[in-house]
Amino acid sequence: MTDPNAIQPSELDQLPDRDPEETAEWQASLDAVAKAAGPHRAAFLMRRTLERAEGTGVALPKLLETDYVNTIPTAAEPPVPGDEAMERRITAWNRWNAAAMVTRGSKHGVGGHIATFASAAWLYETGFNHFFKGKEADGSGDQLYIQGHASPGIYARAFLDGRLNETHLDNFRQEAGGNGLPSYPHPRRLPWLWEFPTVSMGLGPLSAIYQARFNRYLTARGIKDVSNSHVWAFLGDGEMDEPESTAALALASREGLDNLTFVINCNLQRLDGPVRANFKIVQELEAQFRGAGWNVVKTLWGTAWDELFQLDTTGALVRRLREVPDAQVQTYQTRDAAYIRQDFFGADPALVEMARLLSDDKILECFHLSRGGHEARKVYAAYKAALDHKGAPTVILAQTVKGFTLGEGFASKNANHQMKKLTVDEFKKMRDLLELPISDAQFVDGVVPYGHPGADSPEVRYLQECRAALGGPAPARRTHAVAPLPAPAEKAFASFDKGSGSQNVATTMAFVRLIKDLVRDKETGKRWVPIVPDEARTFGMESLFPSLGIYSPKGQTYEPVDRDQLMYYKEAENGQILNEGITEAGSMADFIAASTAYATHGEAMIPFYIFYSMFGWQRTADQMWQLGDQLGRGFLIGATAGRTTLTGEGLQHADGHSPVIAATNPAALTYDPAFAYEVAAIVKDGLRRMYGEAAPGEDPNVFYYLTVYNEPLPQPAKPAVDGIEEGIVKGLYRFNTAESAGVTVAAANAPRIQLLGSGTAIHWALQAQRLLAEEWGVAADVWSATSWTELRRDALEADAALLRGEERVPYVRQALHGAEGPVLAVSDYMRQVPDQIAQWVEQDYSSLGADGFGLSDTREAARRHFGVDAQSIVVAALAQLARRGEVKATAVKEAREKYGL
């Protein structure tokens, strides 16, 4: 039988022990302490020994979890500068107005959240008064990721400092009429205040990490020195369940991002109840962050607990705090002193003795009120420790009470996240608790009043002076007066106009070639930010490695295995490429940081993120909504696009739907170019609109999504067609006619059809054009539909104009006006993509597409399977003409049999 006290095998058994006798003595000493003084004393001594070893530079693995106490002892807390009593009054006004705003709005049924800010008020106020740098500070100021559900408190503070008025507050969540406030941090809805959308949980922490990393990138590349900027991310403990919340922790520690601080509001509650009912979320998060290499600061208990810890001579109190699960801590918040004496202190004889020395009021003060996150001195000490720590990011785990100061009906109640209002009596109790000068007479007709001490009051002057010293208001978003970027030389775009001759070129490669030319531009080349998730070689981008370098804060500390090759793997401290590894979410967070640098840092950067199209919108569409909300600009490139083009990869890799998802995002301009010159024209227009001189009525705060293909095909010369540039950008132009294509049609009055194709599908349409003419006597014109989505949006705008009494014809109807015969549209996507324009086409309309799951096979077999190859197009065209009586019905059957369909 195995001895339970025997030392179990461990990794230490693999290491040489040069003095086994000394090792045995240490082990015996530990056994003796455990036997004589108990295992807790032995554990304490071991902790102290490990702490000493770490402090003297002895290399030891870090402990992942510490006791359930504050990291910074009370005696080590620095004094808080300023006027703490004044800050307490400011916080009281903010608490009141946040609750009043949501309560008044609840009469309109618009909802809102009160409890989150109530728990986090001091976490924000301490930062606003002493730490968060504004936009006039050195560099670009700090970047604040505000917890979404805390937005009423931020509005309340903006009201106090004069940036908002009562009309704004009364229009919380009521934006349609103007002067409204969005529910959460939405830059697109309130672009002078909010910088970062955060309420889609998990995206805030992920983006904050990559924002801090991008700040380092900008500095390292000499674009702008933002080394004094600090990123603060305010998060909920329940939010940390989201995979995105912790997905990049290792990146932050690996790159030593000490310009980043997470502040996790540990009120122990999520939307429906406790975050970790039977466990302890603070301890779990501490272990997780320590294991990832972060500096961890726990701010759990307020000063009322100091007396209890001084009475704890046996360690019983610390042991009990460590073992009580979070749900029970929440219960203590709602129970009387007798219950706490019995349940908490009654669990250990030493605690029973301690409790005899404590009054009921003292017990209730500790268990109901005194949390580290509710005291300015505790929060200040944590924030200062975070900024003082170098070499790693910091996470502050601040324990609070959800619904704090809102009354017994709110504090720590499971349902408080859904509770939207207080009664008048509850507001009066809150007023008395916060000692606010609001009279009963101010509650007119049962409506809770807003409170304001006056624009020239000591509170407002203090608040504004603190902000002026820190560099201006916060949070704030500034769209700096950035001069439009000069257009790159026309040569880079015009080089594609002549086509590829006899060479087969994929549109993916055409895009990469274009970028290679654009990054050489003397004026704008340095502003390109190439982003790729470990697939650069798939997209033919390895040639950029030695010329641009891959960004790494450590540079290249090794000799690459391919150093003797022309296109070797080059990392550099000032590298331009962001090669993120296998993380589409991380790459999108990179893109968001780069695409909004024009506002965050006053520096226009031009990111392009190239990825397997299947793994863009399918995996990270929520971040693309975040990108649109944050008013980002740049180019998303869905490469290896199409359901039938990526041979052999199968169901999960075959993209037949990304344009459908992209079409749902109002900020995304979605293009499916067929030819290299189209790619060039679209990129050229995107640079003009987003970074140059946007035309009147054009929103520059958009991003472009281009699908490009890895199928090498002949690239034709740009047709000499009037208005072709406009057609490419707007979404449709006639590439050729049966006559200009040189196909032979026997009859002079041959039936005619219009073939619309996008992306690689236009090549099938061109094959079908020849088959229809040579084998069936049908003349077909071929159109390139570069953007079904932009055609639809233009048509929707035309419809809206008609409702306003304005005459406007959709561009798609203008372009196809007078074209003979029916229209047959085809793409390498599901039919829903080309069908976007069906209702605005005046001709008979039908479509072909790749609906259903993808499959592994050759391109030819896959296209035959989905019925989109040239022969399938011919049969569909004949069927459409037969229904009109323009070809014999038997021709359809003959064609099916001839082509084996």
CSV table of C-alpha atoms in Angstrom, one decimal, residues 99-481:
chain,number,residue,atom,x,y,z
A,99,ALA,CA,-29.3,55.7,-10.8
A,100,ALA,CA,-31.7,58.6,-11.5
A,101,MET,CA,-31.0,58.5,-15.2
A,102,VAL,CA,-31.8,54.8,-15.6
A,103,THR,CA,-34.8,55.1,-13.3
A,104,ARG,CA,-36.3,58.0,-15.2
A,105,GLY,CA,-35.6,56.1,-18.5
A,106,SER,CA,-37.4,53.0,-17.2
A,107,LYS,CA,-40.7,54.8,-17.5
A,108,HIS,CA,-40.2,54.7,-21.3
A,109,GLY,CA,-39.3,51.0,-21.2
A,110,VAL,CA,-35.7,51.5,-22.5
A,111,GLY,CA,-33.9,49.7,-19.8
A,112,GLY,CA,-30.5,50.3,-18.4
A,113,HIS,CA,-28.1,49.0,-15.7
A,114,ILE,CA,-27.6,50.5,-12.2
A,115,ALA,CA,-25.8,47.9,-10.2
A,116,THR,CA,-22.5,47.6,-12.1
A,117,PHE,CA,-21.5,51.2,-11.8
A,118,ALA,CA,-22.6,51.2,-8.2
A,119,SER,CA,-20.0,48.6,-7.5
A,120,ALA,CA,-17.3,50.2,-9.6
A,121,ALA,CA,-17.7,53.9,-8.8
A,122,TRP,CA,-14.4,54.2,-6.9
A,123,LEU,CA,-12.5,52.2,-9.5
A,124,TYR,CA,-13.4,54.9,-12.0
A,125,GLU,CA,-13.3,58.0,-9.8
A,126,THR,CA,-9.8,57.3,-8.4
A,127,GLY,CA,-8.5,56.9,-12.0
A,128,PHE,CA,-10.2,60.0,-13.3
A,129,ASN,CA,-8.8,62.1,-10.5
A,130,HIS,CA,-5.3,60.8,-10.3
A,131,PHE,CA,-4.2,58.5,-13.2
A,132,PHE,CA,-6.1,58.5,-16.5
A,133,LYS,CA,-4.2,60.9,-18.9
A,134,GLY,CA,-6.3,63.0,-21.3
A,135,LYS,CA,-5.7,63.7,-24.9
A,136,GLU,CA,-3.6,66.8,-24.3
A,137,ALA,CA,-1.1,64.8,-22.2
A,138,ASP,CA,2.2,63.5,-23.6
A,139,GLY,CA,1.9,61.1,-26.5
A,140,SER,CA,-1.8,60.4,-27.1
A,141,GLY,CA,-3.0,60.2,-23.5
A,142,ASP,CA,-4.4,57.0,-22.1
A,143,GLN,CA,-6.8,54.6,-23.7
A,144,LEU,CA,-9.8,53.6,-21.5
A,145,TYR,CA,-11.9,50.5,-22.1
A,146,ILE,CA,-14.9,51.2,-20.0
A,147,GLN,CA,-17.1,48.3,-18.8
A,148,GLY,CA,-20.2,48.5,-21.0
A,149,HIS,CA,-22.8,48.2,-18.2
A,150,ALA,CA,-21.1,51.0,-16.3
A,151,SER,CA,-21.9,53.6,-18.9
A,152,PRO,CA,-24.6,55.4,-16.8
A,153,GLY,CA,-21.9,56.3,-14.3
A,154,ILE,CA,-19.6,57.7,-17.0
A,155,TYR,CA,-22.5,59.8,-18.4
A,156,ALA,CA,-23.2,61.0,-14.8
A,157,ARG,CA,-19.6,62.2,-14.5
A,158,ALA,CA,-19.8,64.0,-17.9
A,159,PHE,CA,-22.9,65.7,-16.6
A,160,LEU,CA,-21.2,66.9,-13.5
A,161,ASP,CA,-18.2,68.3,-15.5
A,162,GLY,CA,-20.5,70.1,-17.9
A,163,ARG,CA,-20.1,67.9,-21.0
A,164,LEU,CA,-23.7,66.7,-20.8
A,165,ASN,CA,-26.9,68.3,-19.7
A,166,GLU,CA,-30.2,67.1,-18.3
A,167,THR,CA,-31.7,66.8,-21.8
A,168,HIS,CA,-28.9,64.4,-22.7
A,169,LEU,CA,-29.5,62.3,-19.6
A,170,ASP,CA,-33.3,62.2,-20.2
A,171,ASN,CA,-32.5,60.8,-23.6
A,172,PHE,CA,-30.5,57.9,-22.4
A,173,ARG,CA,-31.1,55.0,-24.8
A,174,GLN,CA,-33.4,57.3,-26.9
A,175,GLU,CA,-31.2,58.4,-29.8
A,176,ALA,CA,-33.7,58.7,-32.7
A,177,GLY,CA,-34.8,62.2,-31.9
A,178,GLY,CA,-31.3,63.6,-31.5
A,179,ASN,CA,-29.4,64.6,-28.2
A,180,GLY,CA,-29.7,61.0,-27.2
A,181,LEU,CA,-27.1,58.9,-25.4
A,182,PRO,CA,-26.4,55.3,-26.6
A,183,SER,CA,-26.9,52.5,-24.2
A,184,TYR,CA,-23.2,51.5,-24.0
A,185,PRO,CA,-19.9,52.8,-25.2
A,186,HIS,CA,-20.6,53.2,-29.0
A,187,PRO,CA,-18.1,55.5,-30.7
A,188,ARG,CA,-20.2,55.6,-33.9
A,189,ARG,CA,-23.2,56.9,-31.9
A,190,LEU,CA,-21.3,59.3,-29.6
A,191,PRO,CA,-17.9,59.9,-31.4
A,192,TRP,CA,-16.7,62.8,-29.1
A,193,LEU,CA,-16.9,60.7,-26.0
A,194,TRP,CA,-16.4,57.0,-26.6
A,195,GLU,CA,-13.3,55.5,-28.1
A,196,PHE,CA,-13.8,51.8,-27.7
A,197,PRO,CA,-16.9,49.6,-27.9
A,198,THR,CA,-16.8,47.1,-25.0
A,199,VAL,CA,-20.2,45.7,-24.3
A,200,SER,CA,-19.9,42.7,-26.5
A,201,MET,CA,-18.2,40.9,-23.7
A,202,GLY,CA,-14.7,39.5,-24.2
A,203,LEU,CA,-13.8,41.8,-27.0
A,204,GLY,CA,-12.8,44.6,-24.7
A,205,PRO,CA,-10.0,42.7,-22.9
A,206,LEU,CA,-8.8,41.2,-26.2
A,207,SER,CA,-8.7,44.6,-27.9
A,208,ALA,CA,-7.0,46.3,-25.0
A,209,ILE,CA,-4.1,43.9,-25.2
A,210,TYR,CA,-3.6,44.4,-28.9
A,211,GLN,CA,-4.1,48.2,-28.5
A,212,ALA,CA,-1.2,48.2,-25.9
A,213,ARG,CA,0.8,46.1,-28.3
A,214,PHE,CA,0.0,48.4,-31.2
A,215,ASN,CA,1.1,51.4,-29.2
A,216,ARG,CA,4.5,49.7,-28.8
A,217,TYR,CA,4.5,49.0,-32.5
A,218,LEU,CA,3.9,52.6,-33.4
A,219,THR,CA,6.7,53.7,-31.1
A,220,ALA,CA,9.2,51.1,-32.4
A,221,ARG,CA,8.6,52.0,-36.0
A,222,GLY,CA,9.1,55.7,-35.4
A,223,ILE,CA,5.6,56.6,-36.4
A,224,LYS,CA,4.8,58.3,-33.1
A,225,ASP,CA,6.2,58.1,-29.6
A,226,VAL,CA,3.3,56.9,-27.4
A,227,SER,CA,5.4,55.3,-24.7
A,228,ASN,CA,3.7,57.5,-22.1
A,229,SER,CA,0.3,56.2,-23.1
A,230,HIS,CA,-1.3,53.5,-20.8
A,231,VAL,CA,-4.1,51.2,-21.6
A,232,TRP,CA,-6.7,50.6,-18.9
A,233,ALA,CA,-9.3,47.9,-19.4
A,234,PHE,CA,-12.2,47.8,-16.9
A,235,LEU,CA,-13.8,44.3,-16.9
A,236,GLY,CA,-16.3,42.3,-15.0
A,237,ASP,CA,-15.4,39.0,-13.3
A,238,GLY,CA,-18.2,37.3,-15.1
A,239,GLU,CA,-16.9,38.6,-18.4
A,240,MET,CA,-13.7,36.7,-17.9
A,241,ASP,CA,-15.6,33.5,-18.8
A,242,GLU,CA,-15.6,34.6,-22.4
A,243,PRO,CA,-12.7,32.8,-24.3
A,244,GLU,CA,-11.7,36.1,-25.9
A,245,SER,CA,-11.1,37.7,-22.5
A,246,THR,CA,-8.1,35.5,-21.7
A,247,ALA,CA,-7.1,34.5,-25.3
A,248,ALA,CA,-4.1,36.8,-25.5
A,249,LEU,CA,-2.8,36.9,-21.9
A,250,ALA,CA,0.4,35.1,-22.8
A,251,LEU,CA,1.0,37.6,-25.6
A,252,ALA,CA,0.8,40.5,-23.2
A,253,SER,CA,3.3,38.9,-20.8
A,254,ARG,CA,5.6,37.5,-23.5
A,255,GLU,CA,6.0,41.0,-24.9
A,256,GLY,CA,6.3,42.7,-21.5
A,257,LEU,CA,3.3,45.0,-22.0
A,258,ASP,CA,3.7,47.1,-18.8
A,259,ASN,CA,1.7,49.8,-20.6
A,260,LEU,CA,-1.4,47.7,-19.9
A,261,THR,CA,-3.6,47.3,-16.8
A,262,PHE,CA,-6.7,45.2,-16.4
A,263,VAL,CA,-9.0,46.3,-13.6
A,264,ILE,CA,-11.4,43.4,-12.9
A,265,ASN,CA,-14.4,44.4,-10.9
A,266,CYS,CA,-14.9,41.3,-8.7
A,267,ASN,CA,-18.4,41.9,-7.4
A,268,LEU,CA,-18.8,38.1,-7.5
A,269,GLN,CA,-21.9,38.3,-9.6
A,270,ARG,CA,-22.9,37.9,-13.2
A,271,LEU,CA,-26.3,38.4,-14.8
A,272,ASP,CA,-28.1,35.5,-13.1
A,273,GLY,CA,-26.2,34.8,-9.9
A,274,PRO,CA,-22.8,34.2,-8.5
A,275,VAL,CA,-19.8,34.0,-10.9
A,276,ARG,CA,-18.4,31.0,-9.0
A,277,ALA,CA,-21.0,30.0,-6.5
A,278,ASN,CA,-19.1,27.1,-5.0
A,279,PHE,CA,-15.6,28.4,-5.6
A,280,LYS,CA,-13.7,31.7,-5.6
A,281,ILE,CA,-13.4,33.7,-8.8
A,282,VAL,CA,-10.7,36.0,-7.4
A,283,GLN,CA,-8.4,33.0,-6.7
A,284,GLU,CA,-9.2,31.4,-10.0
A,285,LEU,CA,-8.3,34.6,-11.9
A,286,GLU,CA,-5.2,35.1,-9.8
A,287,ALA,CA,-3.9,31.7,-10.7
A,288,GLN,CA,-4.8,32.2,-14.4
A,289,PHE,CA,-3.1,35.5,-14.7
A,290,ARG,CA,0.0,34.6,-12.6
A,291,GLY,CA,0.3,31.4,-14.7
A,292,ALA,CA,0.3,33.6,-17.9
A,293,GLY,CA,3.0,35.8,-16.4
A,294,TRP,CA,1.1,38.8,-15.3
A,295,ASN,CA,1.7,40.9,-12.2
A,296,VAL,CA,-1.4,40.4,-9.9
A,297,VAL,CA,-2.6,42.9,-7.3
A,298,LYS,CA,-5.5,41.9,-5.1
A,299,THR,CA,-7.6,44.6,-3.5
A,300,LEU,CA,-10.2,42.7,-1.5
A,301,TRP,CA,-10.7,44.2,1.9
A,302,GLY,CA,-11.3,47.7,3.2
A,303,THR,CA,-9.7,49.4,6.3
A,304,ALA,CA,-12.5,48.0,8.6
A,305,TRP,CA,-10.8,44.6,8.2
A,306,ASP,CA,-7.5,45.8,9.6
A,307,GLU,CA,-8.6,45.2,13.2
A,308,LEU,CA,-9.8,41.7,12.3
A,309,PHE,CA,-6.5,40.8,10.7
A,310,GLN,CA,-4.6,42.1,13.7
A,311,LEU,CA,-6.6,39.8,16.0
A,312,ASP,CA,-5.9,36.8,13.8
A,313,THR,CA,-2.8,35.5,15.6
A,314,THR,CA,-3.5,31.8,14.5
A,315,GLY,CA,-4.2,32.3,10.9
A,316,ALA,CA,-7.8,31.1,11.4
A,317,LEU,CA,-9.3,34.2,9.8
A,318,VAL,CA,-7.2,33.9,6.6
A,319,ARG,CA,-8.0,30.2,6.4
A,320,ARG,CA,-11.7,30.8,6.7
A,321,LEU,CA,-11.7,33.6,4.1
A,322,ARG,CA,-9.9,31.2,1.7
A,323,GLU,CA,-12.5,28.4,2.2
A,324,VAL,CA,-15.8,30.3,2.1
A,325,PRO,CA,-17.2,30.1,-1.4
A,326,ASP,CA,-18.3,33.3,-3.3
A,327,ALA,CA,-22.0,32.6,-3.0
A,328,GLN,CA,-21.7,32.5,0.8
A,329,VAL,CA,-19.8,35.8,0.8
A,330,GLN,CA,-22.8,37.2,-1.2
A,331,THR,CA,-25.2,35.8,1.4
A,332,TYR,CA,-23.3,37.4,4.3
A,333,GLN,CA,-23.9,40.7,2.5
A,334,THR,CA,-27.6,40.3,3.1
A,335,ARG,CA,-27.7,38.8,6.6
A,336,ASP,CA,-27.6,40.1,10.1
A,337,ALA,CA,-24.7,40.0,12.5
A,338,ALA,CA,-26.1,36.9,14.4
A,339,TYR,CA,-26.0,34.9,11.2
A,340,ILE,CA,-22.5,35.9,10.4
A,341,ARG,CA,-21.3,35.1,13.9
A,342,GLN,CA,-22.8,31.6,13.6
A,343,ASP,CA,-21.9,30.7,10.0
A,344,PHE,CA,-18.6,32.5,9.5
A,345,PHE,CA,-17.0,32.8,12.9
A,346,GLY,CA,-18.6,29.7,14.3
A,347,ALA,CA,-16.7,27.4,12.0
A,348,ASP,CA,-13.5,27.6,14.1
A,349,PRO,CA,-12.9,27.9,17.9
A,350,ALA,CA,-10.3,30.6,17.3
A,351,LEU,CA,-12.8,32.6,15.3
A,352,VAL,CA,-15.5,32.2,18.0
A,353,GLU,CA,-13.1,33.9,20.4
A,354,MET,CA,-12.3,36.6,17.9
A,355,ALA,CA,-16.0,37.3,17.4
A,356,ARG,CA,-16.5,37.9,21.1
A,357,LEU,CA,-14.2,41.0,20.8
A,358,LEU,CA,-16.3,42.4,17.9
A,359,SER,CA,-19.5,44.4,18.1
A,360,ASP,CA,-22.4,43.7,15.8
A,361,ASP,CA,-21.8,47.1,14.1
A,362,LYS,CA,-18.2,46.1,13.5
A,363,ILE,CA,-19.2,42.8,11.9
A,364,LEU,CA,-21.7,44.4,9.7
A,365,GLU,CA,-19.3,47.2,8.7
A,366,CYS,CA,-16.8,44.6,7.6
A,367,PHE,CA,-19.2,42.2,5.8
A,368,HIS,CA,-21.6,44.7,4.4
A,369,LEU,CA,-19.5,47.7,3.5
A,370,SER,CA,-15.8,47.3,3.7
A,371,ARG,CA,-14.4,46.1,0.3
A,372,GLY,CA,-11.1,47.1,-1.2
A,373,GLY,CA,-12.8,48.3,-4.4
A,374,HIS,CA,-14.9,50.8,-2.4
A,375,GLU,CA,-12.1,52.7,-0.8
A,376,ALA,CA,-10.0,55.4,-2.6
A,377,ARG,CA,-6.8,54.6,-0.6
A,378,LYS,CA,-7.0,50.9,-1.6
A,379,VAL,CA,-7.7,51.6,-5.2
A,380,TYR,CA,-5.0,54.3,-5.4
A,381,ALA,CA,-2.4,52.0,-4.0
A,382,ALA,CA,-3.3,49.3,-6.5
A,383,TYR,CA,-3.2,51.7,-9.5
A,384,LYS,CA,0.1,53.1,-8.4
A,385,ALA,CA,1.6,49.6,-7.9
A,386,ALA,CA,0.4,48.8,-11.5
A,387,LEU,CA,2.1,51.8,-13.0
A,388,ASP,CA,5.3,51.2,-10.9
A,389,HIS,CA,5.6,47.6,-12.0
A,390,LYS,CA,7.8,47.1,-15.0
A,391,GLY,CA,8.4,44.3,-17.4
A,392,ALA,CA,4.9,42.7,-17.3
A,393,PRO,CA,1.2,43.8,-17.5
A,394,THR,CA,-0.8,44.1,-14.3
A,395,VAL,CA,-4.2,42.8,-13.4
A,396,ILE,CA,-6.0,44.4,-10.4
A,397,LEU,CA,-8.6,42.1,-8.8
A,398,ALA,CA,-10.8,44.5,-6.9
A,399,GLN,CA,-13.5,43.1,-4.7
A,400,THR,CA,-16.7,45.1,-4.6
A,401,VAL,CA,-20.4,44.7,-3.9
A,402,LYS,CA,-22.8,44.8,-6.8
A,403,GLY,CA,-25.5,47.3,-6.1
A,404,PHE,CA,-23.4,49.1,-3.4
A,405,THR,CA,-25.2,52.1,-1.8
A,406,LEU,CA,-28.4,51.3,-3.7
A,407,GLY,CA,-30.1,49.9,-0.6
A,408,GLU,CA,-30.9,46.5,0.8
A,409,GLY,CA,-33.1,45.7,-2.1
A,410,PHE,CA,-30.2,45.8,-4.5
A,411,ALA,CA,-26.9,45.0,-2.8
A,412,SER,CA,-25.7,41.4,-3.7
A,413,LYS,CA,-29.2,40.3,-4.9
A,414,ASN,CA,-29.0,37.7,-7.7
A,415,ALA,CA,-31.5,39.7,-9.8
A,416,ASN,CA,-29.9,43.1,-9.5
A,417,HIS,CA,-28.5,43.2,-13.0
A,418,GLN,CA,-32.0,43.2,-14.3
A,419,MET,CA,-33.3,45.7,-11.8
A,420,LYS,CA,-33.8,49.0,-13.6
A,421,LYS,CA,-35.1,51.4,-11.0
A,422,LEU,CA,-35.4,52.5,-7.4
A,423,THR,CA,-38.6,53.7,-5.7
A,424,VAL,CA,-38.8,57.2,-4.4
A,425,ASP,CA,-38.4,55.9,-0.8
A,426,GLU,CA,-35.3,54.0,-1.9
A,427,PHE,CA,-33.8,57.1,-3.4
A,428,LYS,CA,-34.5,59.1,-0.2
A,429,LYS,CA,-32.6,56.4,1.8
A,430,MET,CA,-29.8,56.6,-0.8
A,431,ARG,CA,-29.7,60.4,-0.5
A,432,ASP,CA,-29.3,60.1,3.3
A,433,LEU,CA,-26.6,57.5,3.0
A,434,LEU,CA,-24.7,59.6,0.5
A,435,GLU,CA,-25.4,62.8,2.4
A,436,LEU,CA,-26.6,64.7,-0.6
A,437,PRO,CA,-28.3,68.1,-0.3
A,438,ILE,CA,-31.5,67.0,-2.2
A,439,SER,CA,-34.8,67.9,-0.5
A,440,ASP,CA,-38.0,65.9,-0.5
A,441,ALA,CA,-39.7,68.9,-2.3
A,442,GLN,CA,-37.5,68.2,-5.3
A,443,PHE,CA,-39.3,64.9,-6.0
A,444,VAL,CA,-42.0,66.4,-8.1
A,445,ASP,CA,-44.9,64.1,-9.0
A,446,GLY,CA,-42.8,61.1,-7.9
A,447,VAL,CA,-40.0,61.9,-10.4
A,448,VAL,CA,-36.5,61.6,-9.0
A,449,PRO,CA,-34.5,64.8,-9.6
A,450,TYR,CA,-31.0,65.0,-11.0
A,451,GLY,CA,-28.5,66.4,-8.7
A,452,HIS,CA,-25.8,69.0,-9.4
A,453,PRO,CA,-23.8,71.1,-7.0
A,454,GLY,CA,-23.5,73.9,-9.5
A,455,ALA,CA,-21.1,74.7,-12.3
A,456,ASP,CA,-18.9,76.8,-10.0
A,457,SER,CA,-19.1,74.6,-7.0
A,458,PRO,CA,-16.0,73.3,-5.2
A,459,GLU,CA,-16.8,69.8,-6.5
A,460,VAL,CA,-16.9,70.8,-10.1
A,461,ARG,CA,-13.8,73.0,-9.9
A,462,TYR,CA,-11.9,70.2,-8.2
A,463,LEU,CA,-13.0,67.7,-10.8
A,464,GLN,CA,-12.0,70.0,-13.7
A,465,GLU,CA,-8.7,70.9,-12.1
A,466,CYS,CA,-7.8,67.3,-11.7
A,467,ARG,CA,-8.6,66.6,-15.3
A,468,ALA,CA,-6.7,69.7,-16.5
A,469,ALA,CA,-3.6,68.5,-14.7
A,470,LEU,CA,-4.0,65.1,-16.3
A,471,GLY,CA,-4.4,66.4,-19.9
A,472,GLY,CA,-8.1,67.1,-20.4
A,473,PRO,CA,-11.4,65.3,-20.2
A,474,ALA,CA,-11.7,61.6,-20.1
A,475,PRO,CA,-13.0,59.5,-21.6
A,476,ALA,CA,-12.8,61.4,-24.9
A,477,ARG,CA,-12.3,60.6,-28.5
A,478,ARG,CA,-10.6,63.0,-30.8
A,479,THR,CA,-10.6,62.9,-34.5
A,480,HIS,CA,-7.4,64.9,-35.0
A,481,ALA,CA,-7.0,67.2,-37.9
